[in-house]
XYZ file of C-alpha atoms in Angstrom:
505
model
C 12.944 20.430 11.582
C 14.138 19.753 7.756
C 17.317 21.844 6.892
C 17.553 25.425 5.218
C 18.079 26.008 1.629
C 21.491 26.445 2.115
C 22.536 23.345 3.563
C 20.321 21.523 1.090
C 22.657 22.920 -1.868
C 25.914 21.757 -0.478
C 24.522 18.231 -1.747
C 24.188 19.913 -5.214
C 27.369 20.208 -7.170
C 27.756 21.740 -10.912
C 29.287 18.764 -13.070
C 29.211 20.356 -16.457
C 27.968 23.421 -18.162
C 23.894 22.237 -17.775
C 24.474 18.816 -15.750
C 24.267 19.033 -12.005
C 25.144 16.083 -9.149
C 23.287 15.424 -6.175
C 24.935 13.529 -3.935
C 23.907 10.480 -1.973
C 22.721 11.895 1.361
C 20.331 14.591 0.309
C 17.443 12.342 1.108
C 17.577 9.201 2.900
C 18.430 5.533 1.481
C 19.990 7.141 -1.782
C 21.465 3.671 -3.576
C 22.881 5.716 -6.302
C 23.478 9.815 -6.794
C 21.149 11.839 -9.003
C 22.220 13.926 -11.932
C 20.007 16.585 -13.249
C 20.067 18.776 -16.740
C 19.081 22.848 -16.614
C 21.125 25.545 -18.591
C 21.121 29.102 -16.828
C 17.569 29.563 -18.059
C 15.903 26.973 -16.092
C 18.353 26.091 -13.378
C 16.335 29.401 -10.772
C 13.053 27.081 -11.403
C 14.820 23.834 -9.797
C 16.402 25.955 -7.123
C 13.552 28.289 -6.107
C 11.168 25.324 -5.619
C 13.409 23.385 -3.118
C 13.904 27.005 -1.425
C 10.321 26.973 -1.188
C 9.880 23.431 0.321
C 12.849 24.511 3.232
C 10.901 27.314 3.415
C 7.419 25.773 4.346
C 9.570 23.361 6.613
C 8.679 20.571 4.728
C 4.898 20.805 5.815
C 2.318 20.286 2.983
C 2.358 20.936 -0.995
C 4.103 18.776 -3.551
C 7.700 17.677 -3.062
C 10.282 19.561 -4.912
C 11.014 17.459 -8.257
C 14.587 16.980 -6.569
C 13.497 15.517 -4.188
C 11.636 12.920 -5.661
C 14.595 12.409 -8.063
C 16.488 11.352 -5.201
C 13.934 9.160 -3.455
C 14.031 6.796 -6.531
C 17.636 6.537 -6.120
C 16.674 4.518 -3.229
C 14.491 2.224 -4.814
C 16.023 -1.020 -4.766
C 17.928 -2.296 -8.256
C 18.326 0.690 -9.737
C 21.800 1.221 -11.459
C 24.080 4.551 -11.809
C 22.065 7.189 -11.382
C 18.743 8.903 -11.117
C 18.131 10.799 -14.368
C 16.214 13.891 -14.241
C 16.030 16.344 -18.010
C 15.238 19.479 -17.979
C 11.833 19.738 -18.316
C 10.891 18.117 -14.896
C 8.855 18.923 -12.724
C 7.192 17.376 -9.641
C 4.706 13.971 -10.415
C 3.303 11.207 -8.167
C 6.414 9.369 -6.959
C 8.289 9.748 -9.781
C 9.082 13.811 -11.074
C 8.023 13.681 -14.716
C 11.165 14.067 -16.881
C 12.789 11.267 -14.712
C 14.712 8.277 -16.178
C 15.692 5.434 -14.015
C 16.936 2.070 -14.902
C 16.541 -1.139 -12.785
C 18.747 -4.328 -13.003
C 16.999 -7.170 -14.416
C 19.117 -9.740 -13.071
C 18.812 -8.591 -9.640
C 16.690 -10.278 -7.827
C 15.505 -6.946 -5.371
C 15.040 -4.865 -8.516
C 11.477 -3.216 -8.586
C 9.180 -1.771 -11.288
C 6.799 1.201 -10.033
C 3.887 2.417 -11.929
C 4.927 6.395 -10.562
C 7.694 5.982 -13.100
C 5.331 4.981 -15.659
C 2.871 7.203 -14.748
C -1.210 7.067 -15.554
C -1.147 8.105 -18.790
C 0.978 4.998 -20.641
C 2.617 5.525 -23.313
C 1.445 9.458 -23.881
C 3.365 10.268 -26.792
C 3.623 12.076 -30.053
C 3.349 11.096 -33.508
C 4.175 13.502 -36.207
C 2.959 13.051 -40.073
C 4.751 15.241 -43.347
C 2.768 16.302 -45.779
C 3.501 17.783 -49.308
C 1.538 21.259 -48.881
C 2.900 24.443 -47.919
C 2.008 27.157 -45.573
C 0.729 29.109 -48.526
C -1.370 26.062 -49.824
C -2.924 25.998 -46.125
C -2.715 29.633 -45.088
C -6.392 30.290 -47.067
C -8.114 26.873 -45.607
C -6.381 27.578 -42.236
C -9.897 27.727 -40.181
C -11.499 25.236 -42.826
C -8.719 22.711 -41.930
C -8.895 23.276 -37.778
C -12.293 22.716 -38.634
C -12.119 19.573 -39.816
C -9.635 17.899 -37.561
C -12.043 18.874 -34.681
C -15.045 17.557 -36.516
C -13.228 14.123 -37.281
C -11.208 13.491 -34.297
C -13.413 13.204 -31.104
C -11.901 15.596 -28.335
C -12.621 16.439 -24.769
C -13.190 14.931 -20.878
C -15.482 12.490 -22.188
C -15.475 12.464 -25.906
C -16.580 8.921 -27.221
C -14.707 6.933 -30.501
C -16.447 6.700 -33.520
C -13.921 4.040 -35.070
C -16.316 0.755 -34.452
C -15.117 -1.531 -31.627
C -16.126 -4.724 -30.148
C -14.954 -6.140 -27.064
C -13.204 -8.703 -29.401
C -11.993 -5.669 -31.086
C -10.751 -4.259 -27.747
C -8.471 -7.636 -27.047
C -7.095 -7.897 -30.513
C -6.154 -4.039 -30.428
C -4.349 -4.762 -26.987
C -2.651 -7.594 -27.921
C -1.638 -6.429 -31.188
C -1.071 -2.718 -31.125
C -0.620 -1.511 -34.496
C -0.700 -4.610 -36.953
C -4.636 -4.186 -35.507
C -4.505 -1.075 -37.150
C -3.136 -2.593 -40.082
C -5.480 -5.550 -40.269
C -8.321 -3.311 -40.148
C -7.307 -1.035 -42.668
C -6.811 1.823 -40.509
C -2.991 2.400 -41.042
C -0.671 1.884 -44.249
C 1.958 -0.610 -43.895
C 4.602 1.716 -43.908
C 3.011 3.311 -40.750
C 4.338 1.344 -38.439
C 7.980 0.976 -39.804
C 8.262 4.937 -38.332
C 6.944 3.787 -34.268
C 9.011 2.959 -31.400
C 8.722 -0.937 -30.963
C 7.202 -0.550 -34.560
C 3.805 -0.032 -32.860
C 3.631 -3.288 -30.568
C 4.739 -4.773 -27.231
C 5.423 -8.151 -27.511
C 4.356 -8.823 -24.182
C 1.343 -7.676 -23.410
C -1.080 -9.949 -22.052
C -4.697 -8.439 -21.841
C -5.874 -10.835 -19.635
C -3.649 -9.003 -17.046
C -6.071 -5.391 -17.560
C -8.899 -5.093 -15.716
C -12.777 -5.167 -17.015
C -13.204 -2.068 -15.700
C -9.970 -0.585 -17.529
C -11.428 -1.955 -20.268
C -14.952 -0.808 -20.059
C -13.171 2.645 -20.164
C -11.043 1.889 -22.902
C -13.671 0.674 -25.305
C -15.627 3.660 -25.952
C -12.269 6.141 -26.055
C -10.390 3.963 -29.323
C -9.287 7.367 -31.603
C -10.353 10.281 -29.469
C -8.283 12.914 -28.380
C -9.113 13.231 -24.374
C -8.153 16.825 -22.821
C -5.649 18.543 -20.423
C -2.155 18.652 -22.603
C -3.228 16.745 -25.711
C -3.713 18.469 -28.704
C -3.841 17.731 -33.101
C -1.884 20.697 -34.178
C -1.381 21.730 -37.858
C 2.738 22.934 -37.997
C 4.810 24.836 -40.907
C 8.815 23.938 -40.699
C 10.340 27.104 -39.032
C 13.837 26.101 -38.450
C 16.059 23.515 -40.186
C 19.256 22.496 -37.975
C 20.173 19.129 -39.532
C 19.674 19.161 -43.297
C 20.839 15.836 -44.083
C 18.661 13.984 -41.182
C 16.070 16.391 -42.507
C 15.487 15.289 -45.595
C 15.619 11.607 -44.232
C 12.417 12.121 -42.206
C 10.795 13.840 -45.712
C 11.462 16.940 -44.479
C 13.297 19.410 -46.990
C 12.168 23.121 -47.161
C 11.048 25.788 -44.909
C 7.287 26.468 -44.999
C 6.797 22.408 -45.185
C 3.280 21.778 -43.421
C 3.259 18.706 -41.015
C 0.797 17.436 -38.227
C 1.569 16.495 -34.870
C -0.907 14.405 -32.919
C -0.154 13.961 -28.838
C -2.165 11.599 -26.797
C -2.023 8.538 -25.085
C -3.917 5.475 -23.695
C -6.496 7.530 -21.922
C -8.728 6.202 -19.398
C -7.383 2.418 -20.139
C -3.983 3.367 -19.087
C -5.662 5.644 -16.230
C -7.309 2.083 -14.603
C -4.170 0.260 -15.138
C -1.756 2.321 -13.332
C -4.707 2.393 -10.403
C -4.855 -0.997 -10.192
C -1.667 -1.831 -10.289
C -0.729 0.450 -7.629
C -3.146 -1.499 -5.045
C -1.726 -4.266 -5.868
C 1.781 -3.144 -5.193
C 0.960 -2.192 -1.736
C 0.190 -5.188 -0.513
C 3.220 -6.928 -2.446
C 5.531 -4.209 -0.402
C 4.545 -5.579 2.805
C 4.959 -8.652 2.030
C 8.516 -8.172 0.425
C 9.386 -5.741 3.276
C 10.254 -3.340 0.572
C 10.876 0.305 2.090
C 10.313 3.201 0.282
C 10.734 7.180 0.948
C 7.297 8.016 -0.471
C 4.682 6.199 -0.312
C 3.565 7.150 -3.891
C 6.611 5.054 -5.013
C 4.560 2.045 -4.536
C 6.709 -0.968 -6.516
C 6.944 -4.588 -7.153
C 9.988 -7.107 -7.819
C 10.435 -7.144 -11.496
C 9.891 -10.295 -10.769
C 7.234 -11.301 -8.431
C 3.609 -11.837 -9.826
C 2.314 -8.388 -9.351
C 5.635 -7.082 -10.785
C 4.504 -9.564 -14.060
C 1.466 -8.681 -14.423
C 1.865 -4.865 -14.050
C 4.525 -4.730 -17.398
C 2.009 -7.129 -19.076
C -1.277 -5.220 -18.282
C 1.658 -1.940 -19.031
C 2.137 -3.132 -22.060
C -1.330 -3.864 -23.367
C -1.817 -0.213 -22.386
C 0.807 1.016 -24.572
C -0.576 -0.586 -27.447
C -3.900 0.618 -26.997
C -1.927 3.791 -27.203
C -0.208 2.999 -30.562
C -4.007 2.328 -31.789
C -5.397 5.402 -29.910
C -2.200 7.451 -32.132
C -2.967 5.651 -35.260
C -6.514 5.571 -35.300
C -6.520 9.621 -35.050
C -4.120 9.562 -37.820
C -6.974 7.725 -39.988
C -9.211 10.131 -39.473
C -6.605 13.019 -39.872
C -6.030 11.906 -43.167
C -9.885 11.742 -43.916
C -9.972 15.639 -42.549
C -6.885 17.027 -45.103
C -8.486 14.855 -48.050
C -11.716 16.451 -47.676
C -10.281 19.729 -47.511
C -7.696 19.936 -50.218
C -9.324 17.418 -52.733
C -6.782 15.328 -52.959
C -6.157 11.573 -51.568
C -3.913 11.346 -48.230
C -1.199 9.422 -50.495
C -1.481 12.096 -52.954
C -0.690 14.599 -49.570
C 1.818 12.289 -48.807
C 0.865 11.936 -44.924
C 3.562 9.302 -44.352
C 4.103 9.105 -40.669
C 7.555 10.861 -39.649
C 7.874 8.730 -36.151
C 5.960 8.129 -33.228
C 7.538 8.195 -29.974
C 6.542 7.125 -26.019
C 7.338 9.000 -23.306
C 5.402 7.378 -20.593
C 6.727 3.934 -20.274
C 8.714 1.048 -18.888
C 10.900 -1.018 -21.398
C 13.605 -3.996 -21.137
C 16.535 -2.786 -22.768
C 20.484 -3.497 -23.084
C 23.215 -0.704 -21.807
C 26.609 0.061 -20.893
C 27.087 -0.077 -16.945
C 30.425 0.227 -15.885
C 31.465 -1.426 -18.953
C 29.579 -4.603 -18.931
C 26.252 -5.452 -21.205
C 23.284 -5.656 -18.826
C 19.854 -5.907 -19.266
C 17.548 -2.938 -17.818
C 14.064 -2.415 -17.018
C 14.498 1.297 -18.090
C 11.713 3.685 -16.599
C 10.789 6.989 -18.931
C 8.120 9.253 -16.831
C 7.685 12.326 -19.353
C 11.543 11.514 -21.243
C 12.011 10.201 -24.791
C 13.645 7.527 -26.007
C 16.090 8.534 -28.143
C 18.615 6.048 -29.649
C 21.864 6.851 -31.242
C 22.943 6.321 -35.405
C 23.368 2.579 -36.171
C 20.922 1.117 -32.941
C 19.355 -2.015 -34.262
C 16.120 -0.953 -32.595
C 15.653 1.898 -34.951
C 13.991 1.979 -38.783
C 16.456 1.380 -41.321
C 15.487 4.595 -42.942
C 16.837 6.682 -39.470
C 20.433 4.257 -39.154
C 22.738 6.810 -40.273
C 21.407 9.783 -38.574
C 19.597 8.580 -35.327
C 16.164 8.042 -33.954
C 13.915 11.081 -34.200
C 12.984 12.918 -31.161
C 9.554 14.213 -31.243
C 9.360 17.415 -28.344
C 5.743 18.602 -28.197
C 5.839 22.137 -26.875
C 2.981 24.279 -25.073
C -0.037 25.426 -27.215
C 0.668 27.844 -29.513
C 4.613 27.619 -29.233
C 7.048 26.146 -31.267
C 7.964 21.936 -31.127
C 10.951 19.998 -32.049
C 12.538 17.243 -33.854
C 15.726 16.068 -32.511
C 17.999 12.837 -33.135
C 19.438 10.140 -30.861
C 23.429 10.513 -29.817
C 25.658 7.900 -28.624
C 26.508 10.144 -25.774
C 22.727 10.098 -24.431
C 23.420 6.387 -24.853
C 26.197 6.454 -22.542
C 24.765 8.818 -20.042
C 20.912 8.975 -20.000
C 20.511 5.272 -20.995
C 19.215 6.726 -24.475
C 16.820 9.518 -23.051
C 16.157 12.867 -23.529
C 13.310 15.559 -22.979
C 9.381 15.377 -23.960
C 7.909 19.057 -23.932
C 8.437 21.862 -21.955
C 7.389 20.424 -18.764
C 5.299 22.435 -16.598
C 6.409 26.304 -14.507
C 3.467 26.450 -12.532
C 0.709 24.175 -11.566
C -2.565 23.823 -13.146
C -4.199 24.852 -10.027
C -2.061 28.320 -10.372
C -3.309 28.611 -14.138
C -6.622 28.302 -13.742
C -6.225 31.298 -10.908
C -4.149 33.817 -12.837
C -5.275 33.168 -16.353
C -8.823 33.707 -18.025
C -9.278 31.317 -21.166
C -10.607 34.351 -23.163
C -6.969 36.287 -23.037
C -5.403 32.563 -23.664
C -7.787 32.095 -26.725
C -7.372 36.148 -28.032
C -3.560 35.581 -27.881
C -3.568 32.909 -30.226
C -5.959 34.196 -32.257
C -3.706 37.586 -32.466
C -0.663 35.636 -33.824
C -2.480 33.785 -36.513
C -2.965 30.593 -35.288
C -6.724 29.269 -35.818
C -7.813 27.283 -32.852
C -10.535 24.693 -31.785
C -10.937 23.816 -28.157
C -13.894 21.452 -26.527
C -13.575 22.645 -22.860
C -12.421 26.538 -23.463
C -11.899 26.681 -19.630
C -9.194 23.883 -19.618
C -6.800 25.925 -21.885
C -6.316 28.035 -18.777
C -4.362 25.628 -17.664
C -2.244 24.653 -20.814
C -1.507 28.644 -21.894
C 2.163 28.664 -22.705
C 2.852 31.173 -19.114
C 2.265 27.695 -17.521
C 4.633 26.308 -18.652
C 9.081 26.468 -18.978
C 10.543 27.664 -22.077
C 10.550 24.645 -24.674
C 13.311 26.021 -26.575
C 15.278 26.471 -23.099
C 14.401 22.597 -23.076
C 15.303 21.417 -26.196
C 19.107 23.763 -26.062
C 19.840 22.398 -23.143
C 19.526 18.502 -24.390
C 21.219 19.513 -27.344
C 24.272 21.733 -25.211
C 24.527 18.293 -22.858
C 25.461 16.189 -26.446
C 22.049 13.925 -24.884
C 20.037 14.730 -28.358
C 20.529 17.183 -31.236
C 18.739 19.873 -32.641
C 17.183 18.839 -36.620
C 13.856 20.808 -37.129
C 11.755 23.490 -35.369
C 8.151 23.670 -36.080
C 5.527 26.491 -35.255
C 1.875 25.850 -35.079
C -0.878 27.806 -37.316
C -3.736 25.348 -36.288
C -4.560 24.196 -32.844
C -7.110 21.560 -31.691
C -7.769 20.788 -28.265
C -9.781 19.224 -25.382
């Protein structure tokens, strides 16, 4: 018999306002404790699902997302702490809005695919442009229109940007300077990405045929579920100065904001590499909590070849991101008359928040070298980082926080103190309330559709029945999200944006 809810909390101790401690103990084999972010808004989510799971006694469903949290404190290598922000909620191993970061020079230290999670390198990219919501406001449906018509969406929407198999291997290898070589991005594009579009060491002789028989006919599309192209107006301006760095200076400014990732390519790669890792674990005599938490030494073969294969994944993704923006350009041109230079659709930044990097922090003083995990977190680097554009070094990477459809998003900035405590991480979204499963039960897609439709917001949806599950009552409170990041010092608050176009899979 598991214990009650009550003598679960004791292990749960308020640190700050909106930072919580679990101690080691609350799960077994905890290497390190687990801190977790929630203001008062969010915090009844966190706690009502592990009264739930004592509840059940511990007998079917998901795991509580503390729960999980604590189970990769056990994984071997990891350093500090177990990282969860306050948009998690429960994954597969890993909950997503968990950060953890593994010693590289430690021989035990693993790398797991759950803390990676199938969709490498999901992320956001967000372009400016020069119009206003009254310049759009007339063209509104016109312009939905068009972004539907030119960027393939849905379960199994096909790319119409031509490529070969050679194609395929160049774009993996290379990430964006494909993009660039092809003529599919301007050169400036890729000064505004995370890794500036490409990881170094991908190898894509380490993905499978079959992940690349599914990547090859998905290069530009959309896919479904929480992905979206949404047309934004600037609502909100927090940080005028970092503002006007990212081209952002008045209210009523209308931007784009395209969220996707390496679709089925990624999907394969994560599956693969997570058979591998099972038989690696018995060899190794590695011991996990959850079996979902399959791993690898960093440094054994299948540990190699997972962050290679990983990392030709995550550059498909930077192609998949750039190759929409291509044709999102060719959509506003046609509409407005007017080049995409003339529109000035320079990219803002394009983040990851799906993904595995080696990186340099602070632990307990000394410089060390980290296999940092991000499962649904941002990276999110402080003023003066040497790993962020010149144009951001006085005011901080930019955050890009996709919220649900037809809610408001973000842009926040880096802070030395998320540097120092979340190993440079902070939210991605809102992060799911209740699961899609619940959704699809207590919502119909033509109330989810009428609602958006009744607050002005022109929409365009392949699979109507899938919004179900991505109607903002699914979902936690992205502002909730985003103030409680910016109350912990982790990010800050620069720009709200609210959507008036929606497209969808």
């Amino acid at each position: 018999m598991g214990r009650s809810f009550d003598e679960e909390a004791k292990f749960i101790e308020q640190k700050g306002v909106v930072e919580y401690v679990i101690r080691q103990g609350f799960v077994p084999n905890m290497r390190v404790p687990a801190h977790f972010y929630v203001n008062d808004k969010l915090k009844h989510l966190v706690f009502e699902e592990l009264q739930q799971f004592c509840a059940r006694g511990d007998v079917g469903g998901f795991l509580p997302a503390v729960k999980q949290l604590c189970n990769v404190a056990g994984l071997p290598g990891i350093v500090e702490k177990s990282i969860a922000l306050p948009d998690m909620h429960s994954g597969y191993g890993f909950a997503i809005g968990n950060v953890a970061a593994f010693d590289m020079d430690d021989p035990e230290a693993v790398v797991s695919p759950g803390g990676v999670g199938f969709d490498i390198n999901c992320g956001v990219r967000l372009l400016r442009t020069n119009l206003t919501e009254a310049d759009v406001d007339s063209k509104k449906e016109e312009l939905a229109q068009a972004l539907f018509d030119h960027i393939p969406v849905g379960v199994g929407s096909q790319g119409i940007i031509p490529t070969t198999a050679k194609d395929l291997e160049d774009a993996l290898e290379m990430g964006m300077d494909w993009s660039l070589r092809e003529g599919y991005a301007w050169a400036e594009d890729k000064e505004h990405c995370e890794e500036y579009g490409r990881l170094l060491s991908a190898d894509p002789t380490k993905v499978s045929q079959r992940a690349k028989k599914r990547g090859l006919s998905q290069m530009g599309t959309l896919g479904a579920g929480n992905h979206y192209a949404e047309i934004q107006v600037v609502d909100e301006i927090f940080d005028k100065h970092a503002a006007r760095k990212m081209g952002i200076d008045r209210i009523g400014q209308v931007c784009l904001m395209i969220h996707s990732g390496s679709r089925g390519l990624g999907h394969q790669v994560a599956t693969d590499a997570l058979t591998q890792m099972e038989s690696a674990m018995a060899r190794d005599n590695i011991a996990t909590n959850d079996r979902q938490l399959a791993c690898a030494r960093i440094l054994s073969r299948e540990g190699q070849d997972y962050l290679a294969a990983m990392a030709a994944a995550a550059n498909y993704a930077f192609v998949n991101r750039q190759s929409m923006t291509f044709l999102a350009r060719q959509a506003f041109a046609k509409v407005f008359g007017r080049s995409p230079d003339d529109l000035d659709m320079h990219v803002v930044y394009d983040v990851s928040h799906n993904i595995a990097k080696v990186e340099e922090h602070m632990v307990e003083g000394k410089l060390k070298r980290l296999l940092v995990h991000r499962k649904g977190a941002t990276r999110a680097f402080p003023p003066h980082h040497p790993l962020i554009p010149v144009d951001y070094q006085l005011t901080g990477q930019p955050v890009l926080i996709g919220g649900t459809m037809g809610t408001c998003s973000y842009v926040l900035t880096g802070t030395e103190r998320g540097m120092a405590e979340t190993f440079g991480s902070t939210c991605h979204g809102a992060g799911r309330a209740q699961s899609r499963n619940k959704s699809r039960n207590k919502l119909g897609y033509e109330q989810v559709l009428e609602a958006l439709k009744t607050r002005g917001i022109a929409i365009r949806v392949a699979s109507p029945k899938l919004v179900m599950e991505e109607a903002p009552e699914s979902y936690k409170d992205v502002t909730a999200v985003v103030d409680t990041c910016h109350q912990a010092g982790i990010s800050r608050k620069c720009v709200k944006l609210r959507p008036i176009g929606v497209v969808k899979g």
